[in-house]
Amino acid sequence: MKEYLFYLIIRLLCFVFNQLPLRFALGCARVFGALIYLVNKKRRSLAYANLKAAFKAELSPRDRKRIVRGVYFNLAQSFIEVMRFPKIDKDYVKRYVSIENRDILEEAVSRKKGVVLLAAHFGNWELLALSGAILGHPIHIIVKEQKLSRLNVLLNRYRELRGAHTVSKGISVKEIFKSLKENKLVGILADQDAG
């Protein structure tokens, strides 16, 4: 029952954020990100400690704090943007998505051997498959099953809106090899815990 209620709340939020202008919706996301940053002390402290361990000499305490706060803003904005996937089209991608070195991708696709795209949890990584499909390169993305089944189905449906294809992490790699043999693009978030 709780899962179903949570699912209904997310669907309501999807509806609301699809009615709002983009700038206002992302502004709401930044406010939401700031609130989570304030109340999520344990994760905030862990992120700060990790930055301190990795970049002690390069980053001041103020810079580390700014980066951690920025992560919360970005996650909240990404969440809202995913909710708005039904509205994302070619014009949106041209205006808001930056694709560097696209010629390298086009060259790899022209070899007709399939392409593996390695990405990480930077920016809004969920836009990778949607943007690829909109620009004529549907991507087969390896996804982790979410714990809440209804939300998992909704998220995968949003990911596949424009022609991308989701492949559940942990299933046989045969589907991935088949995709590559058919000269498809396979997207993998390389910074996931592979188990």
Tab-separated table of C-alpha atoms in Angstrom:
chain	number	residue	atom	x	y	z
A	1	MET	CA	0.000	0.000	0.000
A	2	LYS	CA	2.803	2.441	0.885
A	3	GLU	CA	4.550	1.693	-2.406
A	4	TYR	CA	1.353	2.378	-4.355
A	5	LEU	CA	0.793	5.660	-2.491
A	6	PHE	CA	4.384	6.718	-3.196
A	7	TYR	CA	3.884	5.821	-6.874
A	8	LEU	CA	0.723	7.969	-7.018
A	9	ILE	CA	2.589	10.895	-5.464
A	10	ILE	CA	5.353	10.584	-8.065
A	11	ARG	CA	2.778	10.428	-10.880
A	12	LEU	CA	1.103	13.558	-9.494
A	13	LEU	CA	4.481	15.318	-9.332
A	14	CYS	CA	5.192	14.241	-12.926
A	15	PHE	CA	1.901	15.784	-14.002
A	16	VAL	CA	2.528	19.023	-12.076
A	17	PHE	CA	6.122	19.486	-13.254
A	18	ASN	CA	5.101	18.865	-16.861
A	19	GLN	CA	2.620	21.760	-16.599
A	20	LEU	CA	5.138	24.237	-15.199
A	21	PRO	CA	7.554	26.267	-17.312
A	22	LEU	CA	11.006	24.636	-17.370
A	23	ARG	CA	12.791	27.476	-15.601
A	24	PHE	CA	10.276	27.496	-12.753
A	25	ALA	CA	10.340	23.683	-12.443
A	26	LEU	CA	14.146	23.667	-12.205
A	27	GLY	CA	13.992	26.517	-9.685
A	28	CYS	CA	11.696	24.375	-7.548
A	29	ALA	CA	14.221	21.555	-7.914
A	30	ARG	CA	17.037	23.763	-6.614
A	31	VAL	CA	14.947	24.682	-3.568
A	32	PHE	CA	14.198	20.988	-3.021
A	33	GLY	CA	17.917	20.160	-3.413
A	34	ALA	CA	18.834	22.838	-0.848
A	35	LEU	CA	16.338	21.383	1.643
A	36	ILE	CA	17.688	17.856	1.198
A	37	TYR	CA	21.223	19.208	1.579
A	38	LEU	CA	20.256	20.777	4.902
A	39	VAL	CA	18.504	17.733	6.383
A	40	ASN	CA	20.701	14.931	4.996
A	41	LYS	CA	23.655	15.536	7.299
A	42	LYS	CA	25.060	11.995	7.164
A	43	ARG	CA	25.386	11.857	3.346
A	44	ARG	CA	26.492	15.483	3.181
A	45	SER	CA	29.283	14.779	5.676
A	46	LEU	CA	30.337	11.650	3.799
A	47	ALA	CA	30.528	13.526	0.489
A	48	TYR	CA	32.555	16.287	2.134
A	49	ALA	CA	34.926	13.748	3.706
A	50	ASN	CA	35.424	12.010	0.359
A	51	LEU	CA	36.274	15.310	-1.340
A	52	LYS	CA	38.644	16.158	1.471
A	53	ALA	CA	40.414	12.793	1.152
A	54	ALA	CA	40.692	13.056	-2.629
A	55	PHE	CA	41.432	16.782	-3.028
A	56	LYS	CA	42.808	17.984	0.313
A	57	ALA	CA	45.470	20.198	-1.237
A	58	GLU	CA	43.504	21.319	-4.290
A	59	LEU	CA	40.191	22.336	-2.696
A	60	SER	CA	39.548	24.708	0.174
A	61	PRO	CA	36.871	23.787	2.745
A	62	ARG	CA	34.629	26.398	1.110
A	63	ASP	CA	35.121	24.814	-2.331
A	64	ARG	CA	34.349	21.335	-0.982
A	65	LYS	CA	31.150	22.627	0.617
A	66	ARG	CA	30.149	24.371	-2.638
A	67	ILE	CA	30.694	21.176	-4.641
A	68	VAL	CA	28.667	19.032	-2.225
A	69	ARG	CA	25.805	21.552	-2.261
A	70	GLY	CA	25.987	21.575	-6.073
A	71	VAL	CA	25.600	17.793	-6.140
A	72	TYR	CA	22.307	18.088	-4.257
A	73	PHE	CA	21.087	20.798	-6.640
A	74	ASN	CA	22.050	18.698	-9.657
A	75	LEU	CA	20.360	15.543	-8.366
A	76	ALA	CA	17.136	17.410	-7.649
A	77	GLN	CA	17.194	19.076	-11.082
A	78	SER	CA	17.905	15.728	-12.757
A	79	PHE	CA	14.969	14.191	-10.910
A	80	ILE	CA	12.629	16.938	-12.133
A	81	GLU	CA	14.013	16.706	-15.651
A	82	VAL	CA	13.347	12.948	-15.721
A	83	MET	CA	9.762	13.678	-14.694
A	84	ARG	CA	9.584	15.966	-17.739
A	85	PHE	CA	10.871	13.337	-20.212
A	86	PRO	CA	7.494	13.187	-22.018
A	87	LYS	CA	8.021	16.833	-23.043
A	88	ILE	CA	11.621	16.457	-24.178
A	89	ASP	CA	12.019	16.640	-27.958
A	90	LYS	CA	14.681	17.461	-30.543
A	91	ASP	CA	14.446	21.215	-29.860
A	92	TYR	CA	15.013	20.619	-26.142
A	93	VAL	CA	18.054	18.443	-26.821
A	94	LYS	CA	19.525	21.010	-29.227
A	95	ARG	CA	19.033	23.795	-26.707
A	96	TYR	CA	20.005	22.144	-23.411
A	97	VAL	CA	22.137	19.067	-24.118
A	98	SER	CA	25.788	19.479	-24.954
A	99	ILE	CA	27.337	16.683	-27.016
A	100	GLU	CA	31.071	16.942	-27.428
A	101	ASN	CA	33.025	15.094	-30.104
A	102	ARG	CA	29.940	13.726	-31.798
A	103	ASP	CA	32.082	13.011	-34.858
A	104	ILE	CA	33.870	10.283	-32.873
A	105	LEU	CA	30.525	8.592	-32.199
A	106	GLU	CA	29.484	8.885	-35.847
A	107	GLU	CA	32.787	7.348	-36.951
A	108	ALA	CA	32.393	4.456	-34.484
A	109	VAL	CA	28.825	3.805	-35.673
A	110	SER	CA	29.976	3.823	-39.316
A	111	ARG	CA	32.288	0.855	-38.604
A	112	LYS	CA	29.167	-1.301	-38.130
A	113	LYS	CA	30.542	-3.236	-35.158
A	114	GLY	CA	28.366	-1.767	-32.443
A	115	VAL	CA	29.475	0.839	-29.938
A	116	VAL	CA	29.865	0.723	-26.171
A	117	LEU	CA	29.310	4.105	-24.537
A	118	LEU	CA	30.791	4.407	-21.064
A	119	ALA	CA	29.289	7.162	-18.973
A	120	ALA	CA	29.182	8.083	-15.308
A	121	HIS	CA	26.784	9.700	-12.881
A	122	PHE	CA	27.632	13.243	-14.032
A	123	GLY	CA	25.099	15.878	-14.978
A	124	ASN	CA	21.815	14.226	-15.867
A	125	TRP	CA	23.023	10.815	-17.006
A	126	GLU	CA	19.431	9.743	-17.688
A	127	LEU	CA	19.386	12.124	-20.664
A	128	LEU	CA	21.996	9.992	-22.470
A	129	ALA	CA	19.591	7.386	-23.830
A	130	LEU	CA	16.739	9.801	-24.484
A	131	SER	CA	18.981	12.278	-26.324
A	132	GLY	CA	20.675	9.518	-28.296
A	133	ALA	CA	17.342	8.157	-29.478
A	134	ILE	CA	16.044	11.636	-30.364
A	135	LEU	CA	19.186	12.311	-32.415
A	136	GLY	CA	18.864	9.057	-34.351
A	137	HIS	CA	20.985	6.716	-32.249
A	138	PRO	CA	18.763	4.643	-29.965
A	139	ILE	CA	20.851	3.291	-27.107
A	140	HIS	CA	20.492	-0.002	-25.299
A	141	ILE	CA	21.161	0.981	-21.712
A	142	ILE	CA	22.003	-1.360	-18.885
A	143	VAL	CA	19.838	-0.399	-15.913
A	144	LYS	CA	19.646	-1.432	-12.309
A	145	GLU	CA	16.234	-2.605	-11.152
A	146	GLN	CA	14.724	-0.163	-8.670
A	147	LYS	CA	13.354	-1.544	-5.405
A	148	LEU	CA	9.867	-0.144	-5.957
A	149	SER	CA	8.441	-2.117	-8.881
A	150	ARG	CA	5.849	0.421	-10.069
A	151	LEU	CA	8.421	3.199	-10.101
A	152	ASN	CA	10.861	0.892	-11.883
A	153	VAL	CA	8.313	0.328	-14.654
A	154	LEU	CA	7.575	4.065	-14.893
A	155	LEU	CA	11.256	5.022	-15.021
A	156	ASN	CA	12.016	2.442	-17.715
A	157	ARG	CA	8.985	3.587	-19.705
A	158	TYR	CA	10.285	7.172	-19.545
A	159	ARG	CA	13.781	6.015	-20.538
A	160	GLU	CA	12.321	4.242	-23.587
A	161	LEU	CA	9.976	7.075	-24.687
A	162	ARG	CA	11.906	8.004	-27.826
A	163	GLY	CA	13.272	4.584	-28.835
A	164	ALA	CA	15.972	3.686	-26.333
A	165	HIS	CA	15.899	0.153	-24.937
A	166	THR	CA	16.521	-0.862	-21.331
A	167	VAL	CA	18.402	-4.025	-20.429
A	168	SER	CA	18.206	-5.060	-16.784
A	169	LYS	CA	21.531	-5.349	-15.016
A	170	GLY	CA	22.253	-8.925	-14.025
A	171	ILE	CA	20.515	-10.653	-16.919
A	172	SER	CA	22.432	-12.645	-19.497
A	173	VAL	CA	24.997	-10.663	-21.456
A	174	LYS	CA	23.677	-12.341	-24.601
A	175	GLU	CA	21.317	-9.430	-25.210
A	176	ILE	CA	24.218	-6.974	-25.053
A	177	PHE	CA	26.327	-8.996	-27.501
A	178	LYS	CA	23.315	-9.331	-29.795
A	179	SER	CA	22.853	-5.553	-29.735
A	180	LEU	CA	26.507	-4.972	-30.589
A	181	LYS	CA	26.355	-7.521	-33.423
A	182	GLU	CA	23.384	-5.560	-34.822
A	183	ASN	CA	25.511	-2.377	-34.749
A	184	LYS	CA	23.528	-0.901	-31.866
A	185	LEU	CA	24.828	1.428	-29.181
A	186	VAL	CA	25.102	0.039	-25.660
A	187	GLY	CA	25.271	2.500	-22.771
A	188	ILE	CA	26.851	1.571	-19.450
A	189	LEU	CA	27.283	3.699	-16.353
A	190	ALA	CA	30.803	2.620	-15.523
A	191	ASP	CA	30.877	4.000	-11.978
A	192	GLN	CA	28.241	1.602	-10.633
A	193	ASP	CA	29.014	-1.078	-8.086
A	194	ALA	CA	29.314	-4.144	-10.305
A	195	GLY	CA	28.999	-6.550	-7.383
